[in-house]
C-alpha positions as a printed Julia matrix, in Angstrom:
368×3 Matrix{Float64}:
 185.28  -112.21  181.46
 188.42  -110.57  180.43
 190.75  -113.49  180.89
 188.36  -116.0   179.26
 187.17  -114.03  176.33
 190.12  -115.26  174.13
 192.66  -113.55  171.88
 190.27  -113.23  169.16
 187.78  -111.23  171.2
 190.09  -108.67  172.79
 189.24  -104.88  171.94
 191.8   -102.31  170.98
 191.24  -100.43  174.27
 190.4   -101.63  177.74
 186.7   -101.38  178.09
 185.96  -100.58  174.48
 183.02  -102.46  173.33
 184.03  -101.96  169.65
 186.19  -103.89  167.25
 189.01  -106.36  167.65
 191.9   -104.24  166.42
 194.24  -105.64  169.23
 193.5   -109.16  168.13
 194.29  -108.29  164.51
 197.44  -106.65  165.72
 198.62  -109.73  167.88
 198.1   -112.22  165.05
 199.74  -109.78  162.67
 203.2   -110.02  164.55
 202.6   -113.88  164.97
 202.34  -114.15  161.12
 205.42  -111.92  160.69
 207.4   -114.08  163.24
 206.34  -117.18  161.16
 207.95  -115.42  157.99
 211.02  -114.34  159.84
 211.58  -117.99  160.92
 211.01  -119.29  157.48
 213.2   -116.64  155.68
 215.94  -116.09  158.3
 216.01  -119.4   160.32
 214.37  -120.48  163.61
 215.58  -119.47  166.94
 214.82  -117.79  170.42
 213.11  -114.47  170.72
 213.57  -111.6   173.31
 210.99  -108.81  173.06
 210.84  -105.4   174.83
 208.27  -105.56  177.66
 205.36  -103.38  177.13
 202.66  -104.2   179.74
 200.09  -101.46  178.62
 199.88  -102.7   174.98
 200.25  -106.45  175.46
 197.47  -106.5   178.03
 195.27  -105.38  175.17
 195.92  -108.9   173.85
 194.73  -110.43  177.02
 197.83  -110.8   178.98
 201.5   -109.34  178.94
 202.54  -113.08  178.5
 201.01  -113.38  174.97
 204.32  -113.35  173.15
 205.0   -116.72  175.05
 202.68  -118.27  172.55
 205.22  -117.67  169.64
 206.46  -121.53  169.89
 202.78  -122.63  169.79
 201.78  -120.65  166.7
 205.11  -121.22  164.69
 205.35  -124.94  165.39
 208.4   -124.42  167.78
 210.41  -122.43  165.15
 210.29  -119.15  167.19
 211.24  -119.74  170.78
 210.13  -117.75  173.77
 212.99  -116.41  175.9
 210.5   -115.89  178.63
 208.18  -118.9   179.34
 204.89  -119.7   180.83
 206.61  -121.46  183.77
 209.73  -119.21  184.03
 209.14  -119.41  188.01
 210.71  -122.77  187.87
 213.99  -121.86  185.96
 217.09  -120.65  187.61
 217.89  -118.46  184.48
 214.67  -116.37  185.51
 216.57  -113.62  187.54
 218.98  -113.12  184.57
 216.2   -112.75  182.2
 214.51  -109.92  184.05
 217.77  -108.03  184.33
 218.06  -108.46  180.45
 214.36  -107.36  180.17
 215.1   -104.03  182.02
 218.06  -103.28  179.66
 215.91  -103.95  176.38
 212.73  -102.22  177.58
 211.74   -98.59  177.84
 209.79   -99.64  180.95
 210.32  -103.08  182.34
 208.1   -105.17  184.63
 211.09  -105.82  186.76
 209.34  -108.68  188.24
 212.18  -110.6   190.11
 213.14  -109.63  193.47
 216.79  -109.86  194.27
 216.88  -109.21  197.8
 216.15  -112.9   198.4
 219.42  -113.58  196.73
 221.36  -111.17  199.05
 221.57  -108.24  196.56
 220.97  -104.84  198.33
 222.33  -102.7   195.45
 220.25  -101.4   192.48
 219.69  -104.2   190.1
 217.34  -102.76  187.58
 219.26   -99.96  185.9
 217.03   -98.99  183.1
 217.28   -99.16  179.25
 220.9   -100.1   178.14
 220.77  -101.63  174.87
 224.5   -102.15  174.61
 224.63  -104.4   177.67
 221.22  -106.09  176.52
 222.93  -107.03  173.24
 225.82  -108.61  175.04
 223.44  -110.57  177.13
 221.28  -111.77  174.24
 224.62  -112.93  172.55
 225.71  -114.67  175.7
 222.35  -116.54  175.98
 222.05  -117.53  172.25
 218.99  -115.44  171.37
 218.54  -114.88  167.71
 215.79  -112.19  167.51
 214.87  -109.08  169.47
 211.51  -107.45  169.09
 211.13  -103.77  169.93
 208.16  -101.37  169.89
 208.98   -98.26  171.68
 210.7    -95.43  169.73
 213.34   -95.5   172.52
 214.25   -99.08  171.63
 213.66   -98.94  167.94
 215.87   -95.81  167.54
 218.76   -97.34  169.43
 218.46  -100.65  167.77
 218.32   -99.1   164.14
 221.64   -97.39  165.1
 223.48  -100.53  166.22
 225.45  -102.56  163.8
 225.02  -105.83  165.93
 221.2   -105.81  165.19
 219.83  -106.39  161.53
 216.2   -105.43  160.92
 214.56  -108.46  159.29
 210.95  -107.74  159.86
 208.17  -105.23  161.04
 204.48  -105.51  161.8
 202.31  -102.7   163.29
 204.34  -101.13  166.05
 206.94  -103.7   166.01
 210.26  -104.12  164.51
 212.06  -107.42  164.47
 215.83  -107.54  164.53
 218.3   -110.52  164.05
 221.08  -110.39  166.7
 224.65  -111.17  165.44
 226.91  -113.46  166.8
 224.61  -115.39  169.12
 225.26  -119.18  168.5
 223.61  -121.64  170.57
 227.03  -123.37  171.13
 230.4   -121.84  170.86
 233.99  -122.9   171.67
 235.76  -121.02  174.59
 239.34  -119.56  174.3
 240.0   -119.76  177.92
 239.18  -122.03  180.74
 236.24  -121.25  183.19
 236.85  -120.32  186.74
 235.49  -122.44  189.54
 234.2   -120.23  192.38
 235.14  -121.83  195.7
 232.95  -119.69  198.09
 229.62  -120.3   196.09
 227.42  -123.45  196.18
 225.17  -124.75  193.45
 221.96  -123.81  195.27
 220.23  -120.94  193.52
 219.9   -118.83  196.62
 223.65  -118.93  196.98
 224.47  -118.69  193.35
 222.04  -116.04  191.94
 223.34  -113.07  193.91
 227.13  -113.29  193.01
 226.16  -114.45  189.37
 223.86  -111.56  188.86
 226.61  -109.22  190.01
 228.93  -110.74  187.46
 226.1   -110.67  184.73
 226.0   -106.82  185.11
 229.85  -106.24  185.14
 231.1   -106.45  181.26
 234.74  -106.17  182.4
 234.41  -109.79  183.98
 232.73  -111.46  181.08
 236.18  -113.06  180.03
 236.19  -114.88  183.27
 233.44  -117.44  183.04
 232.53  -118.54  186.64
 231.38  -122.12  187.35
 230.23  -124.04  190.44
 232.48  -126.87  189.63
 234.91  -128.32  187.09
 237.93  -130.31  186.53
 241.02  -129.84  188.67
 243.04  -127.95  185.91
 240.35  -125.15  185.77
 241.65  -122.04  187.83
 240.01  -121.28  191.21
 239.05  -118.08  192.75
 236.23  -116.62  195.09
 233.38  -114.58  193.77
 235.04  -111.47  195.04
 238.53  -112.22  193.34
 239.84  -112.95  189.93
 241.67  -115.93  188.65
 244.59  -116.08  186.19
 243.48  -116.7   182.66
 244.47  -120.02  181.26
 244.11  -119.74  177.4
 243.14  -122.75  175.42
 242.5   -123.52  171.76
 239.09  -122.62  170.58
 236.98  -125.4   169.26
 235.19  -124.95  165.95
 231.48  -125.97  166.52
 229.32  -127.15  163.53
 226.22  -129.18  162.9
 224.09  -127.83  165.8
 220.76  -129.6   166.18
 218.03  -129.0   168.66
 214.72  -130.37  169.75
 212.47  -129.99  172.79
 214.5   -132.43  174.81
 217.93  -132.83  173.07
 220.84  -131.03  171.62
 223.78  -132.23  169.61
 226.88  -130.63  167.71
 230.21  -131.62  166.27
 233.52  -129.93  167.16
 236.64  -130.11  164.86
 238.88  -131.44  167.66
 237.87  -132.74  171.23
 239.66  -131.55  174.45
 238.73  -127.88  174.93
 235.61  -126.51  176.73
 232.44  -125.56  174.84
 229.73  -123.35  175.96
 226.09  -124.51  175.45
 223.5   -121.65  175.92
 220.8   -123.89  177.3
 219.69  -123.56  181.15
 221.48  -125.9   183.24
 219.66  -128.49  184.98
 220.82  -131.82  186.57
 218.49  -133.73  184.36
 220.86  -133.03  181.37
 222.96  -136.01  180.32
 225.65  -135.74  177.84
 227.46  -138.26  175.61
 230.74  -137.74  173.9
 231.86  -135.1   176.56
 232.8   -134.56  180.09
 230.31  -132.53  182.16
 227.79  -130.72  181.99
 229.15  -128.06  184.41
 226.99  -125.04  185.55
 228.45  -121.6   184.61
 227.16  -118.15  184.65
 224.5   -117.01  184.25
 222.94  -120.37  184.36
 224.34  -122.21  181.22
 226.43  -125.21  180.71
 229.94  -126.0   179.66
 231.27  -129.44  178.47
 234.61  -130.79  177.47
 234.17  -132.97  174.39
 236.1   -136.23  174.36
 234.72  -137.05  170.95
 233.98  -135.0   167.82
 230.17  -135.65  168.06
 228.36  -134.4   171.37
 224.94  -135.33  172.38
 222.64  -133.8   175.16
 219.36  -135.57  176.21
 217.15  -134.47  179.01
 216.64  -137.37  181.36
 214.62  -138.22  184.24
 215.59  -137.86  188.02
 215.21  -140.55  190.58
 212.17  -138.86  191.98
 210.53  -138.76  188.53
 211.13  -142.44  188.0
 209.95  -143.4   191.44
 206.83  -141.31  190.78
 206.14  -142.88  187.51
 206.54  -146.29  189.18
 204.12  -145.63  191.88
 201.64  -144.15  189.3
 201.84  -147.42  187.14
 201.35  -149.42  190.49
 198.17  -147.48  191.25
 196.77  -147.73  187.68
 197.33  -151.46  187.77
 195.64  -152.06  191.05
 192.75  -149.85  189.69
 192.39  -152.12  186.95
 192.57  -155.24  189.03
 189.81  -153.98  191.28
 187.5   -153.03  188.36
 187.98  -156.43  186.76
 187.19  -158.24  189.99
 184.12  -156.41  190.67
 182.21  -156.3   193.88
 182.56  -159.36  196.12
 182.0   -160.34  199.73
 184.61  -162.38  201.28
 183.52  -164.92  203.94
 180.06  -165.02  205.61
 177.29  -162.82  204.34
 176.8   -160.07  207.04
 173.59  -160.47  209.16
 171.04  -157.97  208.86
 169.14  -156.83  211.86
 165.81  -155.27  212.14
 166.24  -151.39  212.24
 169.41  -151.42  210.09
 167.38  -150.03  207.1
 165.43  -146.91  207.16
 161.84  -146.81  205.86
 161.78  -145.7   202.3
 159.13  -145.92  199.49
 161.67  -147.77  197.49
 162.0   -150.53  199.99
 159.41  -153.0   201.3
 158.49  -151.83  204.95
 159.95  -153.81  207.7
 157.06  -155.8   209.0
 156.84  -156.18  212.74
 156.26  -160.13  213.55
 152.95  -160.99  214.42
 152.47  -162.03  218.21
 151.97  -165.73  218.53
 148.85  -166.41  220.44
 149.11  -169.26  223.0
 146.91  -172.36  222.48
 144.01  -172.6   224.45
 144.07  -175.97  226.31
 140.89  -177.29  227.76
 141.57  -178.32  231.55
 141.54  -181.94  232.3
 138.21  -182.91  233.89
 138.6   -183.2   237.58
 138.1   -186.8   238.53
């Protein structure tokens, strides 16, 4: 009943039969985010986790509906299918830093980390991570978070609704030029269970943020292990303009090709790029490309497994249409029906036993 009652029917307090104050509160912040997007620009949103309050909306995941209600203008940093993304471990570290009380849902022992990962509220590091991941807005509701956010010059309050304050995060572009080459880790593979442990340690060590680790890269990129450091190799920082995004594409222009550019979109092999070499996976789970033209365009393609699955689905659909068009038919001789094959039913004529054949009576020939 709780799950299926709908957002419009949620009471203000769990178990309360009166009113729908929680529903009004929820749609008020939705309307405020629409206005913020219209006035201050579209972008991704990170919010402070507050399970007790958000559960009165029906689920702590209610803010994941921002993209739906804003027609994609306000993005959700946490998504409905976040279990499938390799950015998820880093999201929950950031959630811990930006929430008075986090859900801390990601386990890190499966990635080989035995030390403490969730270190509690740390707005300074949380802002650095939002800038790193290209997050434009931060929504806070606890006094702890709002007081700290109001005092930080990197955050600008651009909206408010009910218990929530909305802040714009400074210096958080979706794409930016790098002023030094990334470092390829030679002791870490691209597999998430190998990558996430060392990358999450790096993610919580601000002193190492200038050394951007990668799983692979051109031969001129410096090499090191996840436990050592490589020498910095400075490069000219590209100026990035004309950034455009959609659900499955991203494009931008650089002033001059040849130096690496960071794209704050989750790495996945299906991303294909034109006008640049790459993409290369870098920490925490982003992409770097090296433009060889001024205009660079990303598209999200299909893997070989997806192509094969689509082909088999089309074959199956074609056979289904063929079978329907042909209808039922019997090939060859009609099957012979034997007595007793059918059970007696009122809907069927009864199977009659054949009448016995009486032998003809024959008069005997007279005896001569």
